[in-house]
mmCIF file of C-alpha atoms in Angstrom:
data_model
loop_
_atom_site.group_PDB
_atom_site.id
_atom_site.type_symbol
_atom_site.label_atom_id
_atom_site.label_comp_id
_atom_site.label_asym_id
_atom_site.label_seq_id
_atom_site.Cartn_x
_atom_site.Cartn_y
_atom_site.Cartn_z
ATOM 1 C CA UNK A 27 -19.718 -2.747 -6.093
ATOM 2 C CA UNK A 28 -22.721 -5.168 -5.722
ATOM 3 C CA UNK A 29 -22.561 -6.484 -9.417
ATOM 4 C CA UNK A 30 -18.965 -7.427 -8.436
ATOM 5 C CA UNK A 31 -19.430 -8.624 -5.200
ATOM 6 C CA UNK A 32 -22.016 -10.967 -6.552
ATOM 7 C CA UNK A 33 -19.926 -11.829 -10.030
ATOM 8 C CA UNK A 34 -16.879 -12.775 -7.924
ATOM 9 C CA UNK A 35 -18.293 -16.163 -6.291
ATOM 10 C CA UNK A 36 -19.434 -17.540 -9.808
ATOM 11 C CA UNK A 37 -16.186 -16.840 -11.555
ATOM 12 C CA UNK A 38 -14.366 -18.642 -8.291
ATOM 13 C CA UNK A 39 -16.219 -21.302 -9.146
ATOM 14 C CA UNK A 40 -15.469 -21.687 -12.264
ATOM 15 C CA UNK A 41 -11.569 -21.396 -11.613
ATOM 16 C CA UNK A 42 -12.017 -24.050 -9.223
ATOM 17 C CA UNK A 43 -13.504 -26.016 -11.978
ATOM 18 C CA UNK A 44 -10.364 -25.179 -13.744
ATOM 19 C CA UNK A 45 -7.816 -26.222 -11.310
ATOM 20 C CA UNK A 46 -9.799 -29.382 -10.465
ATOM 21 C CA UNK A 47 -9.002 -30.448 -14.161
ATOM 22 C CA UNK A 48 -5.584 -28.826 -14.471
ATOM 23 C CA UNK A 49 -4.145 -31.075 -11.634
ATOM 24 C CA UNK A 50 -6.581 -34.123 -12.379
ATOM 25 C CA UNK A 51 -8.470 -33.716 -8.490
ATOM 26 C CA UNK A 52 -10.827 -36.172 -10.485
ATOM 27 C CA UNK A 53 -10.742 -37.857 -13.581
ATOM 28 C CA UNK A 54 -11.271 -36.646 -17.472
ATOM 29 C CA UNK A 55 -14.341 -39.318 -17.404
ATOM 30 C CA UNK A 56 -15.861 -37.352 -14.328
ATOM 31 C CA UNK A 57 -16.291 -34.378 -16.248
ATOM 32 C CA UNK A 58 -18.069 -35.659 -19.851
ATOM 33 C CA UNK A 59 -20.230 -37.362 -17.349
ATOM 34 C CA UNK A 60 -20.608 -34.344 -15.037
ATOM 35 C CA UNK A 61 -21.859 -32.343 -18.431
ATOM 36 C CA UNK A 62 -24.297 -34.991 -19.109
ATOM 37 C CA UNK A 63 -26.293 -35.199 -15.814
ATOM 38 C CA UNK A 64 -26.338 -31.497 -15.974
ATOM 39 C CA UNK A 65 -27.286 -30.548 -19.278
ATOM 40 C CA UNK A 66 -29.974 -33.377 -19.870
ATOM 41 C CA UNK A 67 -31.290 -33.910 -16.159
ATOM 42 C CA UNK A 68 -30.518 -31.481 -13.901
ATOM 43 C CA UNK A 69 -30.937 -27.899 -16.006
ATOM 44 C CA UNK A 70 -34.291 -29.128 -17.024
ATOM 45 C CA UNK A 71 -34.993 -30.245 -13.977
ATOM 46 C CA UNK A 72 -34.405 -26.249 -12.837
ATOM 47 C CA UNK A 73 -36.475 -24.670 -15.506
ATOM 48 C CA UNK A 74 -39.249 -27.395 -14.838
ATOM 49 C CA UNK A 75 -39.358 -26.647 -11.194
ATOM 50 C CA UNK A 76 -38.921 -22.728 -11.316
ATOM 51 C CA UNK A 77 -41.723 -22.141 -14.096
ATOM 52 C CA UNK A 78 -43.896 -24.942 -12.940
ATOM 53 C CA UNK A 79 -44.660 -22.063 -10.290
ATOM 54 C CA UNK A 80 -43.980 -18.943 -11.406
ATOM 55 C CA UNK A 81 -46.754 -16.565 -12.104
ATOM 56 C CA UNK A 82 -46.870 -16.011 -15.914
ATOM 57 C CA UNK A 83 -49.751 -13.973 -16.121
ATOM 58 C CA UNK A 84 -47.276 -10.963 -15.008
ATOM 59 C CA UNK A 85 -45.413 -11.283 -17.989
ATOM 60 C CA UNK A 86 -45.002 -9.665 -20.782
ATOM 61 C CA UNK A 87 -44.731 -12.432 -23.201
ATOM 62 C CA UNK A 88 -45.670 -10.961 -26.676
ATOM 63 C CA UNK A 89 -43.143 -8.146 -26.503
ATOM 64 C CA UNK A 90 -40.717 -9.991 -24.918
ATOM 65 C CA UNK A 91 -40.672 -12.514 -27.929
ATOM 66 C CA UNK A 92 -40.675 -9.342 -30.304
ATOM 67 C CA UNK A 93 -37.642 -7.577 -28.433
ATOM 68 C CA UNK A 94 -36.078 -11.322 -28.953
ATOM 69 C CA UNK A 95 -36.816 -11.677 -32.018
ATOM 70 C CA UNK A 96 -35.819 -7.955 -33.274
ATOM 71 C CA UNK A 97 -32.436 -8.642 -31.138
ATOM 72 C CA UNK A 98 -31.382 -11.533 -32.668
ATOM 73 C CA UNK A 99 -32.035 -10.864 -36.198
ATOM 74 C CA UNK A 100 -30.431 -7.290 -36.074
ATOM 75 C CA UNK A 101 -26.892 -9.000 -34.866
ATOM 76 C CA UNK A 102 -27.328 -11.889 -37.104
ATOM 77 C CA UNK A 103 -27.534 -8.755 -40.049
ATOM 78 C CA UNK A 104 -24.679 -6.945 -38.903
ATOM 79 C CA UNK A 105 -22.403 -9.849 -38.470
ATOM 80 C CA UNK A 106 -23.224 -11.689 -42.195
ATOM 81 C CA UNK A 107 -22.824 -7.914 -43.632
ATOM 82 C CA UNK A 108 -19.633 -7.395 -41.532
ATOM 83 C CA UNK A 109 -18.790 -11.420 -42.811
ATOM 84 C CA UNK A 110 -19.318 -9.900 -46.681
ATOM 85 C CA UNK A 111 -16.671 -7.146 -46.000
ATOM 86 C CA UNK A 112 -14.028 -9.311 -43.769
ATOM 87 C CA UNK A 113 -14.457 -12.702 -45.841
ATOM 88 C CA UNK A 114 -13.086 -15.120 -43.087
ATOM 89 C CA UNK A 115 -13.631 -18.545 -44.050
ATOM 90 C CA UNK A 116 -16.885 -19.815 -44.015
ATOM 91 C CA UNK A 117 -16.644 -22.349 -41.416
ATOM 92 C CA UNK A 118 -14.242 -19.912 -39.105
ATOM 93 C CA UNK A 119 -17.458 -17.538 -39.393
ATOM 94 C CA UNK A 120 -19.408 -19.811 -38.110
ATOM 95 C CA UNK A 121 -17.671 -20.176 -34.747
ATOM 96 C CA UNK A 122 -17.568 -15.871 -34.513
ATOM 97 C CA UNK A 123 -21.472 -16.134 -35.249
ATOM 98 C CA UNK A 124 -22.160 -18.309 -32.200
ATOM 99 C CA UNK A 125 -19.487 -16.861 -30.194
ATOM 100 C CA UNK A 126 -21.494 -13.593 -30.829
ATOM 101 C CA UNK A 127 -24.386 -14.443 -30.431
ATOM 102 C CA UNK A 128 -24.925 -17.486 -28.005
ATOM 103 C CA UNK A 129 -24.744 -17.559 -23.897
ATOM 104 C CA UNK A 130 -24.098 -19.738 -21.094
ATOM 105 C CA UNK A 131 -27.284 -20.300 -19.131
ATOM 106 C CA UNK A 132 -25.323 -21.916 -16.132
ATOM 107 C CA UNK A 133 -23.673 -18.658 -15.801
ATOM 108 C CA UNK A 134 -26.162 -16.474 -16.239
ATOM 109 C CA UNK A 135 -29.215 -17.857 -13.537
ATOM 110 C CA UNK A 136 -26.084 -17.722 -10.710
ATOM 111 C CA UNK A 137 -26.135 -14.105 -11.603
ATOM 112 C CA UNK A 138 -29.574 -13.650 -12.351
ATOM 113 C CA UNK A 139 -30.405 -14.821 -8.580
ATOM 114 C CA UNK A 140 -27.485 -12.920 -7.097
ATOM 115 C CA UNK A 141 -28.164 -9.691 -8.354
ATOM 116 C CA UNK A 142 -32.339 -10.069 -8.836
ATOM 117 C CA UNK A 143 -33.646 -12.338 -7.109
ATOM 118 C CA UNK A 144 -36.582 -14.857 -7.356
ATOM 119 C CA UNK A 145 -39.016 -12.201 -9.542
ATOM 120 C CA UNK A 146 -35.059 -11.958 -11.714
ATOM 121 C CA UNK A 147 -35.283 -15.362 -11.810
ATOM 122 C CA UNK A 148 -38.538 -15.448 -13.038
ATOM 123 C CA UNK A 149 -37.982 -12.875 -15.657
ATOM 124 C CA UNK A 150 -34.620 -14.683 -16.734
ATOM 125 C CA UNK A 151 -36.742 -18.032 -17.727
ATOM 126 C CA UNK A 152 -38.871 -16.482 -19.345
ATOM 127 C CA UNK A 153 -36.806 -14.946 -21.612
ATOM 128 C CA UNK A 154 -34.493 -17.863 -21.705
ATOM 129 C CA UNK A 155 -37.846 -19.728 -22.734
ATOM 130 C CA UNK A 156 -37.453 -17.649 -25.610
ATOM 131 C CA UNK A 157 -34.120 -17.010 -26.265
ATOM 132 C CA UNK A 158 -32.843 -20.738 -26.716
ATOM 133 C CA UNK A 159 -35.083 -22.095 -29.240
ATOM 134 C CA UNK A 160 -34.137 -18.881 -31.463
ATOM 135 C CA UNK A 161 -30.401 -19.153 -31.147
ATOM 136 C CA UNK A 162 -30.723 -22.782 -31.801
ATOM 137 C CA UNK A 163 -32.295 -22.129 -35.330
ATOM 138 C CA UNK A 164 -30.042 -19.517 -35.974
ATOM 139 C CA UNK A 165 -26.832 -21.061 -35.487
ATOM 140 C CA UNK A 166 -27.852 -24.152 -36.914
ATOM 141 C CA UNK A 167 -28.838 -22.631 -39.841
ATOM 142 C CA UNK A 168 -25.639 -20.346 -40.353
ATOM 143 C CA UNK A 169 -23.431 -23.575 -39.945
ATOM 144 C CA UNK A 170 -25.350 -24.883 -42.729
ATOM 145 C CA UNK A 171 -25.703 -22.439 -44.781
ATOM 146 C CA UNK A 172 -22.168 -21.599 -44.354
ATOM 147 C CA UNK A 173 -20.662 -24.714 -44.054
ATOM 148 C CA UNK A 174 -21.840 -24.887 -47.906
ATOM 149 C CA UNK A 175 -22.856 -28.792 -47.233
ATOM 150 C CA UNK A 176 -24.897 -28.853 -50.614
ATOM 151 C CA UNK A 177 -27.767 -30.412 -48.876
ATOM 152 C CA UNK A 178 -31.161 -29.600 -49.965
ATOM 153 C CA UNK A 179 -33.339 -27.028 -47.895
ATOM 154 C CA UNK A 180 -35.116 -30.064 -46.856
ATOM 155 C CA UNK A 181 -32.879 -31.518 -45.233
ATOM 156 C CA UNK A 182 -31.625 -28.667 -43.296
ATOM 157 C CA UNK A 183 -34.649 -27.496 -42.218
ATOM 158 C CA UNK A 184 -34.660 -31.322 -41.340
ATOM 159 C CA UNK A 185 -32.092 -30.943 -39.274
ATOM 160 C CA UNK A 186 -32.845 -27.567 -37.889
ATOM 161 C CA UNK A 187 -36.117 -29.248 -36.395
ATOM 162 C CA UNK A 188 -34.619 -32.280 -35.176
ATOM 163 C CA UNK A 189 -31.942 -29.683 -33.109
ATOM 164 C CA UNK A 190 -35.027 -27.643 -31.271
ATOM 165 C CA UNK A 191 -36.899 -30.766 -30.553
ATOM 166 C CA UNK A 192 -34.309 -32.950 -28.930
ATOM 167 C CA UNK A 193 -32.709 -30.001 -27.156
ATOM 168 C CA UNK A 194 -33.495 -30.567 -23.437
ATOM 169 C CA UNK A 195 -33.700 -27.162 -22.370
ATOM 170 C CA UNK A 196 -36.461 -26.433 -24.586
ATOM 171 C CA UNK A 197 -38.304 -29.110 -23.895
ATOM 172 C CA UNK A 198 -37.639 -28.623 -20.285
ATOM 173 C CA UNK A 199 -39.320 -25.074 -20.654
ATOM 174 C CA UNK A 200 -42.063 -26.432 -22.627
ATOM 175 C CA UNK A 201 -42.756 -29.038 -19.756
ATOM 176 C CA UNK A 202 -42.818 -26.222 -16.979
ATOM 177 C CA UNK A 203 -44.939 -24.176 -18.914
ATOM 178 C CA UNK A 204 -47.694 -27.267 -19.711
ATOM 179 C CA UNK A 205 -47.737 -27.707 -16.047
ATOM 180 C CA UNK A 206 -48.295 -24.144 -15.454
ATOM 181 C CA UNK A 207 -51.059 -24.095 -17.314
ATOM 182 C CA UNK A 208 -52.796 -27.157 -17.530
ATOM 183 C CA UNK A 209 -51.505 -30.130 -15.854
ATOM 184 C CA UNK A 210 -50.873 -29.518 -11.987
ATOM 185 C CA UNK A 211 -48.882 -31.864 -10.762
ATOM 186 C CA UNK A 212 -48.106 -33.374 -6.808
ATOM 187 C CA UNK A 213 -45.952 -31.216 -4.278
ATOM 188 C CA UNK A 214 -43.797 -34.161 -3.979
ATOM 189 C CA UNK A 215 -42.685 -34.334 -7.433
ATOM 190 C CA UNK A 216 -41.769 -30.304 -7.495
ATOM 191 C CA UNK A 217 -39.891 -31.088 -4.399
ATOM 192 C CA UNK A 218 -37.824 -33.601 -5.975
ATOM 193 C CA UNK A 219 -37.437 -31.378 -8.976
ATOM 194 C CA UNK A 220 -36.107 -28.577 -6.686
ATOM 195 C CA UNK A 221 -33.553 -30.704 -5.127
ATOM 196 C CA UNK A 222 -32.766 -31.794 -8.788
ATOM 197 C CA UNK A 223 -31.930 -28.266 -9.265
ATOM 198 C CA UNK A 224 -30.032 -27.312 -6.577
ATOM 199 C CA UNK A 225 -27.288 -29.092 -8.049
ATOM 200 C CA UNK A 226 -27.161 -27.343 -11.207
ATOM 201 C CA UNK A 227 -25.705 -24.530 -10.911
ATOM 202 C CA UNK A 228 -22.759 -25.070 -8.895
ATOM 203 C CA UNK A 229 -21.959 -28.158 -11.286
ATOM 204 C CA UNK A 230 -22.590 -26.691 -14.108
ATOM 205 C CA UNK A 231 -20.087 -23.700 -13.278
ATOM 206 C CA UNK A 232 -17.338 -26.377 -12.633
ATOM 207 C CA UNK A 233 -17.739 -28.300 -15.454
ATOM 208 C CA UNK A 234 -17.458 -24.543 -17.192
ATOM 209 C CA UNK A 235 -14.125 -24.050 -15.883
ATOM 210 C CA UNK A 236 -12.981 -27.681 -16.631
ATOM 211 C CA UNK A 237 -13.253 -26.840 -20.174
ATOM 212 C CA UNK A 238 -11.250 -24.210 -20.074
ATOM 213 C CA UNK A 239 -8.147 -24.277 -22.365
ATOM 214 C CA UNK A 240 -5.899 -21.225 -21.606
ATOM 215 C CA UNK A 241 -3.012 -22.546 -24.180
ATOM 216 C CA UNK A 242 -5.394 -21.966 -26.712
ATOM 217 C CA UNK A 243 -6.090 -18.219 -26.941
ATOM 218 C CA UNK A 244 -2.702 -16.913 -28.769
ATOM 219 C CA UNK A 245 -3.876 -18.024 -31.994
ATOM 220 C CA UNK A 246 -6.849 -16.754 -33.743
ATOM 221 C CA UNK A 247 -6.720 -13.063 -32.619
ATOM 222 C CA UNK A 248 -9.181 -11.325 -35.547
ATOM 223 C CA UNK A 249 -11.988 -13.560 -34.967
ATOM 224 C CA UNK A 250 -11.528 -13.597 -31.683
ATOM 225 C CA UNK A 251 -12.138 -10.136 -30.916
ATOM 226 C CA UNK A 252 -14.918 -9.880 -33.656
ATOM 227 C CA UNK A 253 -17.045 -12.373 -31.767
ATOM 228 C CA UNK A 254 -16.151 -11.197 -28.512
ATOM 229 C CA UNK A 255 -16.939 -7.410 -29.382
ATOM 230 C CA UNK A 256 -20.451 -8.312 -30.501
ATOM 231 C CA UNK A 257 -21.001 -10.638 -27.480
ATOM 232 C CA UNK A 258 -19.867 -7.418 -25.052
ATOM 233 C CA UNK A 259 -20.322 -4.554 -26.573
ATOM 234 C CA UNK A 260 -22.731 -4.854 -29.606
ATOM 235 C CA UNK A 261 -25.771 -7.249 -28.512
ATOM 236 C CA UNK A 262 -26.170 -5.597 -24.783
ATOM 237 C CA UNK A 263 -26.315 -1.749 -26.473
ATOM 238 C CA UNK A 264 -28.622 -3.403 -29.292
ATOM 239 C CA UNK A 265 -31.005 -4.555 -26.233
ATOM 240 C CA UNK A 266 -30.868 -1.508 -24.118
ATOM 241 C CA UNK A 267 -31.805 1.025 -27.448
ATOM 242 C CA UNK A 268 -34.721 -1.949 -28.233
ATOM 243 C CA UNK A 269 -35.972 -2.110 -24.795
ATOM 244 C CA UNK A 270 -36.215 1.630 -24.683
ATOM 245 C CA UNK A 271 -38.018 1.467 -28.283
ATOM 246 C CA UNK A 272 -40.646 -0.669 -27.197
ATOM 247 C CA UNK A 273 -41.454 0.372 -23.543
ATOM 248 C CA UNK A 274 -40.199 -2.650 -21.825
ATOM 249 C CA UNK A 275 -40.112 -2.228 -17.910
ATOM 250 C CA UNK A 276 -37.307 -2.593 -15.765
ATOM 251 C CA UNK A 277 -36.444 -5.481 -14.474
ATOM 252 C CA UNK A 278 -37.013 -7.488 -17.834
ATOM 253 C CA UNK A 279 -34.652 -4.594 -19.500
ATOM 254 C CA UNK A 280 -31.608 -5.395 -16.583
ATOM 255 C CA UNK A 281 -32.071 -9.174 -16.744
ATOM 256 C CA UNK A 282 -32.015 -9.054 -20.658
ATOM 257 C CA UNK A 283 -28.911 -6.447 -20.797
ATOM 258 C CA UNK A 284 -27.037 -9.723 -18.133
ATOM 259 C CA UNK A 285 -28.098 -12.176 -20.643
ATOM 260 C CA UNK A 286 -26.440 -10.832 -23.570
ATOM 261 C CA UNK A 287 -23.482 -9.843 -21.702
ATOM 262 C CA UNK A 288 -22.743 -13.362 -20.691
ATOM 263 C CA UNK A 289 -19.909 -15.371 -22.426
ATOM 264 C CA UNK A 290 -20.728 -17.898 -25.275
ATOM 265 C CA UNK A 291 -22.505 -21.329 -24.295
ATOM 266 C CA UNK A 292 -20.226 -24.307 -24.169
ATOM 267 C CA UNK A 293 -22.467 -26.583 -26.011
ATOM 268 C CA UNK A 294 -20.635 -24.325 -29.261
ATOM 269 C CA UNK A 295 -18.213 -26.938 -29.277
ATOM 270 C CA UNK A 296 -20.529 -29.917 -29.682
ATOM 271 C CA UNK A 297 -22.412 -28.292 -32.360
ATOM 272 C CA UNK A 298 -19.410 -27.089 -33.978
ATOM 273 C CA UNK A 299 -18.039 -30.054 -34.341
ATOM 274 C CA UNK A 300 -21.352 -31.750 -35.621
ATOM 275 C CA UNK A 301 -22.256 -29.538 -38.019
ATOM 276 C CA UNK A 302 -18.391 -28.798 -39.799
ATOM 277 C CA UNK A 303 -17.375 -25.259 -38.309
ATOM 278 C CA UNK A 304 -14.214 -24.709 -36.617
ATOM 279 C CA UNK A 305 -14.660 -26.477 -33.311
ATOM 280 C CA UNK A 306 -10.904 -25.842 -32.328
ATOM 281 C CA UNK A 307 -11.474 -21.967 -32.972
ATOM 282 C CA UNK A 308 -14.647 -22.262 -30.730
ATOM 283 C CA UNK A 309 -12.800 -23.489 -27.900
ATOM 284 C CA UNK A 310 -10.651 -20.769 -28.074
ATOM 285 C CA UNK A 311 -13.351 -18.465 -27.860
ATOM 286 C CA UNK A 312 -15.172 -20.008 -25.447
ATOM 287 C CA UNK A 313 -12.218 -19.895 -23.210
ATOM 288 C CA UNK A 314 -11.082 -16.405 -24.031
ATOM 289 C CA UNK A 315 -15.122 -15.211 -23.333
ATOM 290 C CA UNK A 316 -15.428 -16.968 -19.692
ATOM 291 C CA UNK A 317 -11.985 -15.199 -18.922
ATOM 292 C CA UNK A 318 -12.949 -11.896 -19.608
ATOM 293 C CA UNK A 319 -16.586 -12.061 -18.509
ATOM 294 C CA UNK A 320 -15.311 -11.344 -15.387
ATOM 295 C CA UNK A 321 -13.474 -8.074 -16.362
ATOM 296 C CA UNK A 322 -16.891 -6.828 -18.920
ATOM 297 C CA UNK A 323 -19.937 -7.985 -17.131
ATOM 298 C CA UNK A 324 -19.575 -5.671 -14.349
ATOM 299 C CA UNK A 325 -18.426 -3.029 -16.043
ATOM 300 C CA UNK A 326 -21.107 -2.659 -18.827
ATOM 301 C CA UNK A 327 -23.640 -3.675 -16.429
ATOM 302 C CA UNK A 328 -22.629 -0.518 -14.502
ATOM 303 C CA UNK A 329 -23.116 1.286 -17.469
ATOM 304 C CA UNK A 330 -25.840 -0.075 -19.344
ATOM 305 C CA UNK A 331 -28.190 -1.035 -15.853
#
């Protein structure tokens, strides 16, 4: 009852989100701007601020970036082997790969704080510190390598580069950690970081629900439920049995088993549609994931947690 009780307020949220776009409360132009701020000032902003300060000598980072690692690479294997039996089209398998594999962060640190706390939070950014720079590559690199571009490896490892180190969340997590470590930096400026932050979240989960496109789902039905089973059903019981294998503790196990339970990242679209896979099939699943979220995040996190 506590996972839903604390699931409930982020989904409302996001249906607010929804209705303030269905009936135009504010304008289309308030929303691509809304998106922006958030993803390239105020989400860094949030992981500056939170591991600026957190205590990373409690973490486990080594096997944390093995269980990562081992996660990632075991769905990628079962979804290009399951891709060699199916044969969708390339660039429709690209949209089920990151539908499978990628996750909305604005979702998940709501949750994260809701149901663990500030040491969950803690956990969650460190593993997000991890997590998005290896999705990035991995996605990037299956919509080029499936998009069949004919580009040399050069240039998409060109490419693949260019996507890690312009990506603002990593290099908001790289920021937070160099200050961590090394370069201390005034109260004042954290303050004004965490006020930065504060706003994330609950913007974020609107502009979530403003993307929402409900007319969308009929179509598309095999795909659809191939991504979405490995987003709720394969990657969390992949992480559980890892965790298990390699002795990870508690709380990093829970937070991690949330993470991979949450629905696809919106930022899909916009790499989607740079990189030549179906963007209008990764709308669809996008939508369809955020929708039921609601119904398969507490329920396998009563099971799995």
């Amino acid at each position: 009852m506590a996972i839903i009780l604390a699931i409930i307020p982020v989904f409302l949220i996001i249906f607010c989100g929804f209705f303030c776009a269905r009936y135009q409360f504010v304008s289309s132009d308030f929303w691509r701007g809304a998106e922006k701020v958030t993803y390239f000032l105020l989400f860094p902003a949030l992981l500056v601020s939170k591991i600026a300060v957190a205590d990373l000598s409690q973490l486990d980072i080594v096997s944390s970036a093995i269980l990562i690692i081992l996660l990632y690479l075991i769905l990628t294997a079962l979804l290009v082997a399951l891709q060699a039996f199916i044969g969708f089209p390339p660039f429709k398998f690209t949209s089920i790969y990151q539908g499978g594999i990628r996750l909305n962060t604005y979702i998940g640190l709501s949750l994260v704080i809701a149901l663990f706390g500030p040491d969950g939070l803690v956990v969650a950014i460190m593993l997000l510190t991890l997590m998005i720079p290896a999705l990035n590559i991995l996605c990037v690199l299956v919509l080029e390598l499936y998009h069949q571009q004919g580009d040399s490896h050069k240039k998409i490892a060109k490419r693949v580069i260019k996507s890690i180190v312009n990506n603002p969340l990593i290099l908001g997590c790289v920021a937070g950690v160099i200050i961590n470590l090394f370069l201390p930096i005034p109260a004042v400026f954290l303050e004004t970081l965490d006020i930065f932050s504060k706003a994330t979240l609950p913007l974020g989960l609107l502009t979530v629900g403003a993307a929402l496109n409900l007319r969308s789902i009929s179509a598309s039905l095999k795909p659809i439920v191939v991504s979405s089973v490995a987003k709720f059903l394969v990657l969390p019981i992949i992480a559980v049995i890892l965790c298990y294998l390699l002795g990870i503790d508690t709380l990093t196990r829970n937070v991690l088993v949330l993470l991979t339970l949450l629905p696809t990242a919106s930022a899909s679209y916009i790499l989607a549609r740079q990189l030549g896979g179906d963007y209008e099939l990764m709308a669809t699943i996008i939508t369809l994931q955020t929708l039921l979220a609601g119904l398969m995040m507490p329920l396998m996190l009563i099971i799995l947690v």
